[in-house]
Short mmCIF file of C-alpha atoms in Angstrom, two decimals:
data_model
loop_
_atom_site.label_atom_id
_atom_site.label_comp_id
_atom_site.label_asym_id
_atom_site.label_seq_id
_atom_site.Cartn_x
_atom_site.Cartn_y
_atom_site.Cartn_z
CA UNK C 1 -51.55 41.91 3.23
CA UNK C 2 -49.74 43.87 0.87
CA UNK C 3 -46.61 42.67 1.63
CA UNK C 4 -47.80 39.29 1.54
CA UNK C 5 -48.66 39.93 -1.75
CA UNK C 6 -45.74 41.41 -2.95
CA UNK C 7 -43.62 38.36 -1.90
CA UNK C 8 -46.38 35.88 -3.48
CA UNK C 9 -45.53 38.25 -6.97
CA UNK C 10 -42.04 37.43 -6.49
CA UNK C 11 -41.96 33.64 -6.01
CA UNK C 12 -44.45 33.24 -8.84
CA UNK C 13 -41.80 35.65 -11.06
CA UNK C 14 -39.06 33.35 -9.96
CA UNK C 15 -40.71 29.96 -10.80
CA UNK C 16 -42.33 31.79 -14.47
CA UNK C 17 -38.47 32.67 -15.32
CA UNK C 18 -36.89 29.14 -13.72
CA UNK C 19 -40.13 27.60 -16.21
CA UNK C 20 -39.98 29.24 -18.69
CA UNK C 21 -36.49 28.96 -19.47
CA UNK C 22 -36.67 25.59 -19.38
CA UNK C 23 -33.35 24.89 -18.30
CA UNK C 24 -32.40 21.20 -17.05
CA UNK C 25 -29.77 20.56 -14.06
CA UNK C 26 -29.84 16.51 -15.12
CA UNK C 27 -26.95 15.89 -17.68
CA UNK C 28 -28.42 11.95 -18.51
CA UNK C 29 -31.95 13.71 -19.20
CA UNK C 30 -30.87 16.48 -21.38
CA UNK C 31 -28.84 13.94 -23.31
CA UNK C 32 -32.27 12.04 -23.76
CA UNK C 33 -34.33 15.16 -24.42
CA UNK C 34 -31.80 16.14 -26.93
CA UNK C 35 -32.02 12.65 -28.61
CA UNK C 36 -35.78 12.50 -28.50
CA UNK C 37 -36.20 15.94 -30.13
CA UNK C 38 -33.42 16.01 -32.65
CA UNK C 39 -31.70 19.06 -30.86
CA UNK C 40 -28.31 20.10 -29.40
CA UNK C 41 -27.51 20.85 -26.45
CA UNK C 42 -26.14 24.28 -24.97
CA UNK C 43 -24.56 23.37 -21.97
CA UNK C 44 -23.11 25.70 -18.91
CA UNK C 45 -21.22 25.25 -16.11
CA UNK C 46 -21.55 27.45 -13.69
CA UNK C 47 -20.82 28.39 -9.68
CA UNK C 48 -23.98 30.25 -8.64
CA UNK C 49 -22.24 30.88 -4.71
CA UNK C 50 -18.98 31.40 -5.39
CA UNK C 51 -18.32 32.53 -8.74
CA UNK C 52 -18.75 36.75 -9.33
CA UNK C 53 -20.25 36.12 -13.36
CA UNK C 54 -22.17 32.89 -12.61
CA UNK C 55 -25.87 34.83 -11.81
CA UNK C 56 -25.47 38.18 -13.64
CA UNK C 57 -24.79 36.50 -16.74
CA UNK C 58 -27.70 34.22 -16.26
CA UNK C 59 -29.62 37.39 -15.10
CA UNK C 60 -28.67 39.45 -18.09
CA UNK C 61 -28.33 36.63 -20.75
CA UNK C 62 -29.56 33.10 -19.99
CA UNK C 63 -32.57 33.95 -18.68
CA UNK C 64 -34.12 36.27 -21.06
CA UNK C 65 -36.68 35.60 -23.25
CA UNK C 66 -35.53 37.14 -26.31
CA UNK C 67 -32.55 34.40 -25.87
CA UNK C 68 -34.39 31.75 -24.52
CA UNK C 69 -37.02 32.11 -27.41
CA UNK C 70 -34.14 32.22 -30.00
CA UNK C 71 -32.40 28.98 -29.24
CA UNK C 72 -35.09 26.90 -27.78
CA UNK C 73 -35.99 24.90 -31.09
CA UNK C 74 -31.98 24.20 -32.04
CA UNK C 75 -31.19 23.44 -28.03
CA UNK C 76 -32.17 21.54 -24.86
CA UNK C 77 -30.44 24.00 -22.31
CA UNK C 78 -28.40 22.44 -19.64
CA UNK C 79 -27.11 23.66 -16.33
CA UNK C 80 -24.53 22.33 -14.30
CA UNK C 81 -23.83 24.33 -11.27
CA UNK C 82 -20.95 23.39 -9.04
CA UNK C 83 -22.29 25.43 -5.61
CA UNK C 84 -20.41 24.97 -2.45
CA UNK C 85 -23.80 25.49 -0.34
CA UNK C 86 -25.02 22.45 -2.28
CA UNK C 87 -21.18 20.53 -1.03
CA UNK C 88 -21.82 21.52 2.57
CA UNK C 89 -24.88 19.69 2.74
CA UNK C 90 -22.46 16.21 2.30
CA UNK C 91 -21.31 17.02 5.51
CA UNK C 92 -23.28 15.78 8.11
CA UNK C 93 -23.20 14.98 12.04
CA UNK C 94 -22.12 11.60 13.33
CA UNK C 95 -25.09 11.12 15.08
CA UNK C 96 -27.15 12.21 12.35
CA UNK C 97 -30.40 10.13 11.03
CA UNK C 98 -30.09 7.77 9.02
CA UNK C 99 -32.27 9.80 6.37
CA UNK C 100 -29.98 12.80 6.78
CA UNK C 101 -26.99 10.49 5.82
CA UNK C 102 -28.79 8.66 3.14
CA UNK C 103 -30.11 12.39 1.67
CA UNK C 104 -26.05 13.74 2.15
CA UNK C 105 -25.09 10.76 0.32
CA UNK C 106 -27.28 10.98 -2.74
CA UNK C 107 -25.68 14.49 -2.41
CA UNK C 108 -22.36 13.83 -2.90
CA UNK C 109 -23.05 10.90 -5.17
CA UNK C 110 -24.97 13.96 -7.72
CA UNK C 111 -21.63 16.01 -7.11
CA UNK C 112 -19.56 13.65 -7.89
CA UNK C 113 -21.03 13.07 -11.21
CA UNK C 114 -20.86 16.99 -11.68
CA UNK C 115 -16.86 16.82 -10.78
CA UNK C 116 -16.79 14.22 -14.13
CA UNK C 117 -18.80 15.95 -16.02
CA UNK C 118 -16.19 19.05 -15.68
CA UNK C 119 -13.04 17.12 -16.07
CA UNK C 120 -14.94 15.01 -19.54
CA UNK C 121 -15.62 19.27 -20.43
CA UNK C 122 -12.36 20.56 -19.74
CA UNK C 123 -14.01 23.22 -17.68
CA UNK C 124 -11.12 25.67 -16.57
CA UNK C 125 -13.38 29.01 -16.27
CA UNK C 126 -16.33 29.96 -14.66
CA UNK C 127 -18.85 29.78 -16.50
CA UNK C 128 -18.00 27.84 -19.55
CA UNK C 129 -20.08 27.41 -22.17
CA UNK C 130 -20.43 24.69 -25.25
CA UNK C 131 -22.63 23.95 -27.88
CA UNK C 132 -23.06 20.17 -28.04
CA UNK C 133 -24.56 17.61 -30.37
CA UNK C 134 -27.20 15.36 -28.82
CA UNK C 135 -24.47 13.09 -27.64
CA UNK C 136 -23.19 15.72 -25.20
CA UNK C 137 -19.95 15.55 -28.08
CA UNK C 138 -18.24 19.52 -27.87
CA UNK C 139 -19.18 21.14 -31.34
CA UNK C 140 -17.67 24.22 -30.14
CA UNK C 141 -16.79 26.43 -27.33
CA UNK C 142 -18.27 29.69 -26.37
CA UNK C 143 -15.41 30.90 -24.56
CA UNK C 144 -16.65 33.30 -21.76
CA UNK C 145 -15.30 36.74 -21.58
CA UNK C 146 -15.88 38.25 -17.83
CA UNK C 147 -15.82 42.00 -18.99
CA UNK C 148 -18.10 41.76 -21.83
CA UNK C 149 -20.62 39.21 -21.73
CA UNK C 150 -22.12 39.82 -18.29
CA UNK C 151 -22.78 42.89 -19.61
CA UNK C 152 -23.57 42.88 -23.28
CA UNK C 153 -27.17 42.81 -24.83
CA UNK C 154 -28.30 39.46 -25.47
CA UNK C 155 -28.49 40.33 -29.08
CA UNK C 156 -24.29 41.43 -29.15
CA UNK C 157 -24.12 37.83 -27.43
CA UNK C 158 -26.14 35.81 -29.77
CA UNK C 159 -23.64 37.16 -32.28
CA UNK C 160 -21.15 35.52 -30.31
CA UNK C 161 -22.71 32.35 -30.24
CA UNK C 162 -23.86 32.58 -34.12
CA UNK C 163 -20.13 32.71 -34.76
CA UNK C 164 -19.31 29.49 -33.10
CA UNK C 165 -22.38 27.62 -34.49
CA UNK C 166 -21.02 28.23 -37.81
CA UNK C 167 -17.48 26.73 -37.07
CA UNK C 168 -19.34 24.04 -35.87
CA UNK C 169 -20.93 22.58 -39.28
CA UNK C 170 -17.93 20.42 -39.74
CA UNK C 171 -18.21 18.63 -36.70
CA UNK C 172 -22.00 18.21 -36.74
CA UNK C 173 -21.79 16.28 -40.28
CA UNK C 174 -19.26 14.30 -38.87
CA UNK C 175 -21.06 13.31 -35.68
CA UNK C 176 -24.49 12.67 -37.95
CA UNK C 177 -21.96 10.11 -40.05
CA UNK C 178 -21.73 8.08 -36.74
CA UNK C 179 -24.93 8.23 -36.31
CA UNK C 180 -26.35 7.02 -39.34
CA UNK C 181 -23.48 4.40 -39.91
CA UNK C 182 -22.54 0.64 -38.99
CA UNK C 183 -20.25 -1.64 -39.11
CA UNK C 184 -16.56 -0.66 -40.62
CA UNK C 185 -18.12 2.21 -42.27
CA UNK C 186 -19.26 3.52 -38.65
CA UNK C 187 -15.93 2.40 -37.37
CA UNK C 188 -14.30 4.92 -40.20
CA UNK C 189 -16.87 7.60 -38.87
CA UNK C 190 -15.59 7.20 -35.56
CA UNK C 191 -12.31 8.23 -36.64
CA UNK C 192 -12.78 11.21 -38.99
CA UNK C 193 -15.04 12.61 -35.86
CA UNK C 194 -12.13 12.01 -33.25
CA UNK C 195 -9.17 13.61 -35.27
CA UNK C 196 -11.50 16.24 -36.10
CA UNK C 197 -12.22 16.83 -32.78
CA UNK C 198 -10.10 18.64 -30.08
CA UNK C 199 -8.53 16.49 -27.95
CA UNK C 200 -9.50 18.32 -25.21
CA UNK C 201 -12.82 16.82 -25.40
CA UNK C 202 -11.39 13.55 -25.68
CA UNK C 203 -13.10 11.93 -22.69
CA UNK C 204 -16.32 12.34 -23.85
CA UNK C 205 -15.86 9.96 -26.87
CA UNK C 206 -14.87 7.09 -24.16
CA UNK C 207 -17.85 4.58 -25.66
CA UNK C 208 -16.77 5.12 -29.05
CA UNK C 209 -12.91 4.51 -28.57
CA UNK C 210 -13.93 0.89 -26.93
CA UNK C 211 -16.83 0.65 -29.81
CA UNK C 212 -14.08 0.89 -32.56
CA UNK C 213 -12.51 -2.21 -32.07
CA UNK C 214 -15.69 -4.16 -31.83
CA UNK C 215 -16.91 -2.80 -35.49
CA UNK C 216 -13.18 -3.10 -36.60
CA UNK C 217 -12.32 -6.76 -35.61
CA UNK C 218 -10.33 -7.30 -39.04
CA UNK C 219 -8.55 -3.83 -38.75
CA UNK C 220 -9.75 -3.04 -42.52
CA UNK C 221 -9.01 0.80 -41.15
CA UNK C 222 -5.42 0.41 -40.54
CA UNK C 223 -6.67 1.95 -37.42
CA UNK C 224 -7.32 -0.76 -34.86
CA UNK C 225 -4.00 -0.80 -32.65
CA UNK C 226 -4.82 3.29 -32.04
CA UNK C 227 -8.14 2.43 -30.52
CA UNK C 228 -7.11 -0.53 -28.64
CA UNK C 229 -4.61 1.32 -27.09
CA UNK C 230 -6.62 4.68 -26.26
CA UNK C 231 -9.07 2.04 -24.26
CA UNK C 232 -5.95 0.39 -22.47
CA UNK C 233 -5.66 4.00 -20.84
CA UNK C 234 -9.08 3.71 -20.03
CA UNK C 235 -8.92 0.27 -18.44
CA UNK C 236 -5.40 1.35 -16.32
CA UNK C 237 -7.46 4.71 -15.16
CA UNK C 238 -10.33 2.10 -13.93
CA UNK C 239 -7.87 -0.60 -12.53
CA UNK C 240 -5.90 2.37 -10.28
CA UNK C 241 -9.17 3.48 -8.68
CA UNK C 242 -10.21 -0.38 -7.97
CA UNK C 243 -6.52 -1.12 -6.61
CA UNK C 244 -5.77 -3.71 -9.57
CA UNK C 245 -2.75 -3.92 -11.12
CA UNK C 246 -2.85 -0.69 -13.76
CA UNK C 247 0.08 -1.61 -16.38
CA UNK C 248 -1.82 -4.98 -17.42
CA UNK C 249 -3.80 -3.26 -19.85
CA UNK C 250 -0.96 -1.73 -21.68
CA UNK C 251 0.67 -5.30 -21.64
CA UNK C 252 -2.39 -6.74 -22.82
CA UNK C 253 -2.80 -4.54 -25.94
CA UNK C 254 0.71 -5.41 -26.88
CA UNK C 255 -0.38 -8.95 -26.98
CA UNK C 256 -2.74 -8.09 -29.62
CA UNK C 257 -0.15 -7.79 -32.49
CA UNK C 258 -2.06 -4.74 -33.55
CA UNK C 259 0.11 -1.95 -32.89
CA UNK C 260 2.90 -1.14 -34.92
CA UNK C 261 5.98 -0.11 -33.16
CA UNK C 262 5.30 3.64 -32.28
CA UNK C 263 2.63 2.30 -30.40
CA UNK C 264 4.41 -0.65 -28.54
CA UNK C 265 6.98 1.34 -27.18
CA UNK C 266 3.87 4.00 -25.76
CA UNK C 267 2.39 0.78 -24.17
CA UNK C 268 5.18 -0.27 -22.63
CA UNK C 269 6.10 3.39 -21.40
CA UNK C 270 2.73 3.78 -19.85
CA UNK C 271 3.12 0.25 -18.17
CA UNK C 272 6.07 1.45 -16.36
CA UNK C 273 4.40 4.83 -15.64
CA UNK C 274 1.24 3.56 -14.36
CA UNK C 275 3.51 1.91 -11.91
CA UNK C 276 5.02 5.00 -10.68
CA UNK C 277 2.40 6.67 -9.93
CA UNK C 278 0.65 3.78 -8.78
CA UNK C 279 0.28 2.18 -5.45
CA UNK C 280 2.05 -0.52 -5.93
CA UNK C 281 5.56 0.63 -6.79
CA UNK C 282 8.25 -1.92 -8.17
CA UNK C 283 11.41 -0.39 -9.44
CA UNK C 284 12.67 -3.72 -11.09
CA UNK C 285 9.30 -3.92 -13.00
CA UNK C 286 9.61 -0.16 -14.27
CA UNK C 287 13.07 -0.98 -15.45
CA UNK C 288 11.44 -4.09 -17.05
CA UNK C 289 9.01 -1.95 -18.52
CA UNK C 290 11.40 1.02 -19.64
CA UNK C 291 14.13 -1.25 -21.66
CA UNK C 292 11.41 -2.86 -23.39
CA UNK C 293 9.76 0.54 -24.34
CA UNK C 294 13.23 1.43 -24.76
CA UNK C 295 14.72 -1.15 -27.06
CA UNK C 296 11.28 -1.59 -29.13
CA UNK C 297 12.20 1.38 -31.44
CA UNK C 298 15.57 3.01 -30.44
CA UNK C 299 14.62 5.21 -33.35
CA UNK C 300 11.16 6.23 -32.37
CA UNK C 301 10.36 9.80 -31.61
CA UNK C 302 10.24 9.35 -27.80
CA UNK C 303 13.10 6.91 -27.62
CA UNK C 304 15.46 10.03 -25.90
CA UNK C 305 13.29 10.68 -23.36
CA UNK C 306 12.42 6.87 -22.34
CA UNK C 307 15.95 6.16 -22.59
CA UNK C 308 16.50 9.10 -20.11
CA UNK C 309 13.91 7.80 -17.79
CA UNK C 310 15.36 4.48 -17.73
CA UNK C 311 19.10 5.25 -16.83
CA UNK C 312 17.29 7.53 -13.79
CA UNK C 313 15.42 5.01 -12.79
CA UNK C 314 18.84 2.36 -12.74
CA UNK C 315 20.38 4.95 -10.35
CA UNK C 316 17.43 5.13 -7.96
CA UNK C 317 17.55 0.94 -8.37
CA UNK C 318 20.53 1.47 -7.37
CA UNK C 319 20.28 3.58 -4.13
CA UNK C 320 17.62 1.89 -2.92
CA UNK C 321 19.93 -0.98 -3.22
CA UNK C 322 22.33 0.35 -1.10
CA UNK C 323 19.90 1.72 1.54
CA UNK C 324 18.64 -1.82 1.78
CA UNK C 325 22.28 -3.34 2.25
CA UNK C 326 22.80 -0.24 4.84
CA UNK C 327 19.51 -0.98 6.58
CA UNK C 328 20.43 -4.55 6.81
CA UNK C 329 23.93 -4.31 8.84
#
């Protein structure tokens, strides 16, 4: 009976801290929380079952109350954990049920959302911290430092923290300009908050790059071909993961007439890349693609290296040539 009791203290200690902290593992619903309640949002990635620092600094930082209590009016507090026992359960049987494979499925479907959610972050250590605007936009990041803040006082790391919320000002005023904007004078917003911004984080400003050209139609900003061209890399990235042709976009943009030359020759380079690397390889269409890129601004600052690329790829043109011709006798 004691015993029982003990354990019944324990679970209830659990769910109090796992309440109290009031920690959310849905990205979409802290973004909406965050909206809702004019906060940020302090976001960590974590590896709970594989990672040494994941629990003791939630243990010794993100779980107390003296920091919970702190940040809890500036932040919704976000936790994405990437744990392996969570991947295994994708895995199932053959002969499994069908609500065991529906149950795996929704699963993986939740992990692969966590896998973009980590390439949009940049995540390259474990954990990683940021400080976010309600948008989920990096303010700035709380880089982690394995042999200090596991074990610091969670005063010595709200100093840490206090020192990137301060570098972050800039970037907040720029992100409420967006907000509070329309029209061109949101489409200029847009682009003070993206050079601003690192381009790490890049990703994560996705609707706003294809937004631009919508509140920009007339290209008042000067800045138009930039934006339609950022979304062309978009459109390729979607196209290659649907098996559709991935240089179109970059040819489309060109058709545009709003990029000035820097930006044509990039387009066409990144047609003829896309190919490459694509499924679909054509060496007389990345030739195609290269001369163009090549001969659009001889003096650009990339002309060198395209011009590199496209006497390579004439060679290889021309060995496959030959290896046809051989295979053909």
């Amino acid at each position: 009976m004691k015993l029982s009791r003990l354990l019944l203290t324990a679970v209830i200690s659990t769910l109090f801290v796992s309440c109290g902290a009031k920690w959310t593992t849905d990205y979409d619903a802290a973004v909406k929380a965050a909206q809702k309640k004019n906060r940020d949002i302090f976001l960590v990635f974590t590896g709970d079952d594989w990672t040494d620092n994941s629990i003791p600094f939630k243990e010794n930082i993100l779980n107390k109350k003296e920091f919970l209590s702190r940040y809890s009016k500036d932040y919704v507090f976000l936790n994405i954990d990437f744990s392996q026992g969570e991947f295994a359960k994708t895995k199932v049987a053959d002969d499994a049920s069908d609500a065991e494979k529906k149950a795996a499925e929704k699963i993986a479907a939740e992990y692969r959302r966590k896998e973009v959610l980590g390439r949009n972050y940049s995540v390259k250590v474990w954990p990683a911290v940021y400080l976010c605007s309600a948008e989920g936009y990096v303010l700035e990041q709380v880089i982690f430092d394995a042999d200090k803040d596991t074990a610091c006082t969670v005063e010595e790391y709200c100093e840490k923290v206090e020192a990137q919320r301060s570098k972050s000002a800039e970037l907040k005023v720029l992100v409420e300009a967006v907000r509070s904007a329309k029209g061109v004078e949101k489409a200029k917003a847009i682009d003070e908050l993206v050079k601003a911004s690192n381009p790490r984080f890049s990703d994560l400003y996705r609707d706003l790059i294809f937004e631009f050209p919508v509140l920009d139609a007339e290209n008042e900003t000067g800045r138009l071909g930039f934006y339609e061209l950022a979304g062309a890399y978009y459109i390729s990235y979607d196209a290659t993961t649907k098996n559709e042709d991935p240089a179109k976009p970059f040819l489309d943009v060109i058709e545009t007439g709003h990029l000035v030359p820097d930006q044509v020759q990039e387009a066409y380079y990144m047609a003829a890349y896309s190919l490459i690397n694509g499924e679909k390889f054509d060496s007389a269409l990345v030739t195609e693609y290269l001369e163009k890129a090549y001969t659009t601004n001889p003096a650009g600052p990339n002309a060198m290296k395209i011009l590199q690329n496209l006497q390579q790829m004439k060679r290889f043109a021309e060995l496959e040539k030959i290896q046809a011709e051989s295979d053909g006798e």
